[in-house]
Amino acid sequence: METNEFVLESLDKIDELAKRLLTTYEDYKVFILEGDLGAGKTTLTQAFCRILNVEDEVVSPTYTIINEYHTKDDSTIYHADFYRLDTFEEATETGIEDYLFSGQYCFIEWPQILKPILPLKFVKLVIQNLPEPAKNGRKIIAKAYA
């Protein structure tokens, strides 16, 4: 299990960070994102989607649970948010297993209840706010599982 730390000094560099993460973990398709409310999980996923040439508007799936996006090269990207779900059964009723094992990019916010069904190969991203004076800065701790 390889662990790396990345520092995002300001949000205007988030696309660079997303590209670096996708390059560093180019053999991975499943990314789980953890962090406090407002840490930037959706914002980072939006940056991933820009780098991957998503044509659709990327919005938080807090209420829809799972959003499906299409890229210019006709690939599909899945973006899930399990914040509102309480049980593993609720999560599996969404069909998440199909998305996780589709071979397509899958970005999952609040993945804690999915631990029993995560694929063997995924990247866990923990997003932490940097202390002042690094306003809007973040530290991302990335751990690859294979």
mmCIF file of C-alpha atoms in Angstrom:
data_model
loop_
_atom_site.group_PDB
_atom_site.id
_atom_site.type_symbol
_atom_site.label_atom_id
_atom_site.label_comp_id
_atom_site.label_asym_id
_atom_site.label_seq_id
_atom_site.Cartn_x
_atom_site.Cartn_y
_atom_site.Cartn_z
ATOM 1 C CA MET A 1 0.000 0.000 0.000
ATOM 2 C CA GLU A 2 1.648 3.138 -1.269
ATOM 3 C CA THR A 3 0.902 6.445 0.490
ATOM 4 C CA ASN A 4 1.597 9.900 -0.943
ATOM 5 C CA GLU A 5 0.835 13.408 0.261
ATOM 6 C CA PHE A 6 -0.101 16.251 -2.056
ATOM 7 C CA VAL A 7 -0.510 19.894 -1.069
ATOM 8 C CA LEU A 8 -2.999 22.146 -2.807
ATOM 9 C CA GLU A 9 -2.061 25.680 -1.867
ATOM 10 C CA SER A 10 -5.085 27.273 -3.541
ATOM 11 C CA LEU A 11 -8.172 26.106 -5.390
ATOM 12 C CA ASP A 12 -7.045 27.732 -8.631
ATOM 13 C CA LYS A 13 -4.486 24.894 -8.924
ATOM 14 C CA ILE A 14 -6.971 22.079 -8.395
ATOM 15 C CA ASP A 15 -6.958 20.959 -12.043
ATOM 16 C CA GLU A 16 -3.172 20.538 -11.863
ATOM 17 C CA LEU A 17 -3.586 18.432 -8.729
ATOM 18 C CA ALA A 18 -6.325 16.312 -10.314
ATOM 19 C CA LYS A 19 -4.126 15.673 -13.349
ATOM 20 C CA ARG A 20 -1.204 14.736 -11.110
ATOM 21 C CA LEU A 21 -3.362 12.307 -9.112
ATOM 22 C CA LEU A 22 -4.754 10.692 -12.264
ATOM 23 C CA THR A 23 -1.226 10.353 -13.645
ATOM 24 C CA THR A 24 0.215 9.004 -10.394
ATOM 25 C CA TYR A 25 -2.576 6.435 -10.147
ATOM 26 C CA GLU A 26 -3.090 5.825 -13.861
ATOM 27 C CA ASP A 27 -3.778 2.119 -13.308
ATOM 28 C CA TYR A 28 -6.677 2.848 -10.936
ATOM 29 C CA LYS A 29 -10.309 3.567 -11.778
ATOM 30 C CA VAL A 30 -11.942 3.702 -8.324
ATOM 31 C CA PHE A 31 -11.219 6.682 -6.081
ATOM 32 C CA ILE A 32 -12.851 7.098 -2.690
ATOM 33 C CA LEU A 33 -12.855 10.576 -1.174
ATOM 34 C CA GLU A 34 -12.997 11.244 2.541
ATOM 35 C CA GLY A 35 -12.907 14.505 4.452
ATOM 36 C CA ASP A 36 -15.019 16.840 6.526
ATOM 37 C CA LEU A 37 -18.048 18.613 5.087
ATOM 38 C CA GLY A 38 -16.756 21.402 2.873
ATOM 39 C CA ALA A 39 -13.274 19.886 2.534
ATOM 40 C CA GLY A 40 -13.557 19.813 -1.256
ATOM 41 C CA LYS A 41 -14.554 16.280 -2.235
ATOM 42 C CA THR A 42 -17.010 17.416 -4.909
ATOM 43 C CA THR A 43 -14.687 20.194 -6.048
ATOM 44 C CA LEU A 44 -11.877 17.679 -6.564
ATOM 45 C CA THR A 45 -14.236 15.333 -8.411
ATOM 46 C CA GLN A 46 -15.248 18.224 -10.681
ATOM 47 C CA ALA A 47 -11.552 18.776 -11.451
ATOM 48 C CA PHE A 48 -11.081 15.065 -12.203
ATOM 49 C CA CYS A 49 -14.016 15.259 -14.598
ATOM 50 C CA ARG A 50 -12.612 18.337 -16.372
ATOM 51 C CA ILE A 51 -9.291 16.529 -16.872
ATOM 52 C CA LEU A 52 -11.151 13.451 -18.162
ATOM 53 C CA ASN A 53 -13.118 15.626 -20.654
ATOM 54 C CA VAL A 54 -16.601 15.228 -19.206
ATOM 55 C CA GLU A 55 -19.171 16.987 -21.359
ATOM 56 C CA ASP A 56 -21.910 17.156 -18.703
ATOM 57 C CA GLU A 57 -22.246 19.594 -15.830
ATOM 58 C CA VAL A 58 -20.689 17.942 -12.771
ATOM 59 C CA VAL A 59 -22.782 18.510 -9.658
ATOM 60 C CA SER A 60 -22.935 16.990 -6.212
ATOM 61 C CA PRO A 61 -24.909 13.732 -6.134
ATOM 62 C CA THR A 62 -25.968 14.298 -2.516
ATOM 63 C CA TYR A 63 -29.650 13.834 -3.363
ATOM 64 C CA THR A 64 -29.434 11.647 -6.468
ATOM 65 C CA ILE A 65 -26.814 9.405 -4.759
ATOM 66 C CA ILE A 66 -25.099 8.523 -8.078
ATOM 67 C CA ASN A 67 -24.506 10.732 -11.121
ATOM 68 C CA GLU A 68 -23.379 9.416 -14.475
ATOM 69 C CA TYR A 69 -21.280 11.623 -16.743
ATOM 70 C CA HIS A 70 -20.175 11.143 -20.338
ATOM 71 C CA THR A 71 -16.822 12.144 -21.798
ATOM 72 C CA LYS A 72 -15.917 13.392 -25.249
ATOM 73 C CA ASP A 73 -14.408 9.976 -26.063
ATOM 74 C CA ASP A 74 -17.686 8.246 -25.140
ATOM 75 C CA SER A 75 -16.528 6.884 -21.775
ATOM 76 C CA THR A 76 -18.697 6.982 -18.673
ATOM 77 C CA ILE A 77 -17.714 8.332 -15.265
ATOM 78 C CA TYR A 78 -19.656 7.617 -12.089
ATOM 79 C CA HIS A 79 -19.814 10.028 -9.156
ATOM 80 C CA ALA A 80 -21.470 8.837 -5.956
ATOM 81 C CA ASP A 81 -22.176 10.449 -2.600
ATOM 82 C CA PHE A 82 -23.288 8.155 0.219
ATOM 83 C CA TYR A 83 -23.554 10.844 2.905
ATOM 84 C CA ARG A 84 -27.326 10.450 3.283
ATOM 85 C CA LEU A 85 -27.336 6.646 3.429
ATOM 86 C CA ASP A 86 -27.284 4.877 6.771
ATOM 87 C CA THR A 87 -26.820 1.207 5.956
ATOM 88 C CA PHE A 88 -24.842 -1.070 3.710
ATOM 89 C CA GLU A 89 -28.130 -2.437 2.357
ATOM 90 C CA GLU A 90 -29.215 1.040 1.228
ATOM 91 C CA ALA A 91 -25.908 1.417 -0.580
ATOM 92 C CA THR A 92 -26.169 -1.901 -2.404
ATOM 93 C CA GLU A 93 -29.739 -1.070 -3.471
ATOM 94 C CA THR A 94 -28.287 1.773 -5.568
ATOM 95 C CA GLY A 95 -26.508 -0.768 -7.764
ATOM 96 C CA ILE A 96 -23.100 0.561 -6.699
ATOM 97 C CA GLU A 97 -21.434 -2.812 -7.265
ATOM 98 C CA ASP A 98 -22.136 -2.537 -10.987
ATOM 99 C CA TYR A 99 -20.448 0.869 -11.059
ATOM 100 C CA LEU A 100 -17.468 -0.197 -8.944
ATOM 101 C CA PHE A 101 -16.678 -3.139 -11.201
ATOM 102 C CA SER A 102 -17.572 -1.493 -14.529
ATOM 103 C CA GLY A 103 -13.973 -0.677 -15.455
ATOM 104 C CA GLN A 104 -14.955 2.993 -15.723
ATOM 105 C CA TYR A 105 -13.805 5.811 -13.449
ATOM 106 C CA CYS A 106 -15.785 5.888 -10.230
ATOM 107 C CA PHE A 107 -15.420 8.704 -7.669
ATOM 108 C CA ILE A 108 -17.164 8.057 -4.353
ATOM 109 C CA GLU A 109 -17.724 10.573 -1.573
ATOM 110 C CA TRP A 110 -18.501 9.346 1.957
ATOM 111 C CA PRO A 111 -17.592 5.718 1.094
ATOM 112 C CA GLN A 112 -17.408 4.351 4.645
ATOM 113 C CA ILE A 113 -20.462 2.057 4.363
ATOM 114 C CA LEU A 114 -19.073 0.521 1.153
ATOM 115 C CA LYS A 115 -15.942 -0.994 2.708
ATOM 116 C CA PRO A 116 -17.231 -4.619 2.436
ATOM 117 C CA ILE A 117 -17.644 -4.368 -1.348
ATOM 118 C CA LEU A 118 -14.816 -2.095 -2.452
ATOM 119 C CA PRO A 119 -12.722 -3.663 -5.197
ATOM 120 C CA LEU A 120 -9.264 -4.881 -4.245
ATOM 121 C CA LYS A 121 -7.731 -2.051 -6.271
ATOM 122 C CA PHE A 122 -8.689 1.527 -5.388
ATOM 123 C CA VAL A 123 -7.233 4.840 -4.226
ATOM 124 C CA LYS A 124 -8.330 6.429 -0.972
ATOM 125 C CA LEU A 125 -8.036 10.233 -0.907
ATOM 126 C CA VAL A 126 -8.318 11.952 2.462
ATOM 127 C CA ILE A 127 -8.750 15.709 2.086
ATOM 128 C CA GLN A 128 -7.744 17.931 4.987
ATOM 129 C CA ASN A 129 -7.955 21.708 5.323
ATOM 130 C CA LEU A 130 -4.597 23.384 5.788
ATOM 131 C CA PRO A 131 -4.301 25.694 8.793
ATOM 132 C CA GLU A 132 -4.258 29.456 8.265
ATOM 133 C CA PRO A 133 -2.693 31.405 6.582
ATOM 134 C CA ALA A 134 -3.074 28.911 3.684
ATOM 135 C CA LYS A 135 -6.614 30.081 2.950
ATOM 136 C CA ASN A 136 -8.421 27.473 0.820
ATOM 137 C CA GLY A 137 -5.362 25.214 0.987
ATOM 138 C CA ARG A 138 -5.718 21.454 1.322
ATOM 139 C CA LYS A 139 -3.562 18.453 2.015
ATOM 140 C CA ILE A 140 -4.545 15.274 0.214
ATOM 141 C CA ILE A 141 -3.286 12.001 1.609
ATOM 142 C CA ALA A 142 -3.507 9.358 -1.098
ATOM 143 C CA LYS A 143 -3.222 5.660 -0.366
ATOM 144 C CA ALA A 144 -3.343 3.104 -3.150
ATOM 145 C CA TYR A 145 -4.705 -0.361 -2.430
ATOM 146 C CA ALA A 146 -4.019 -3.229 -4.780
#
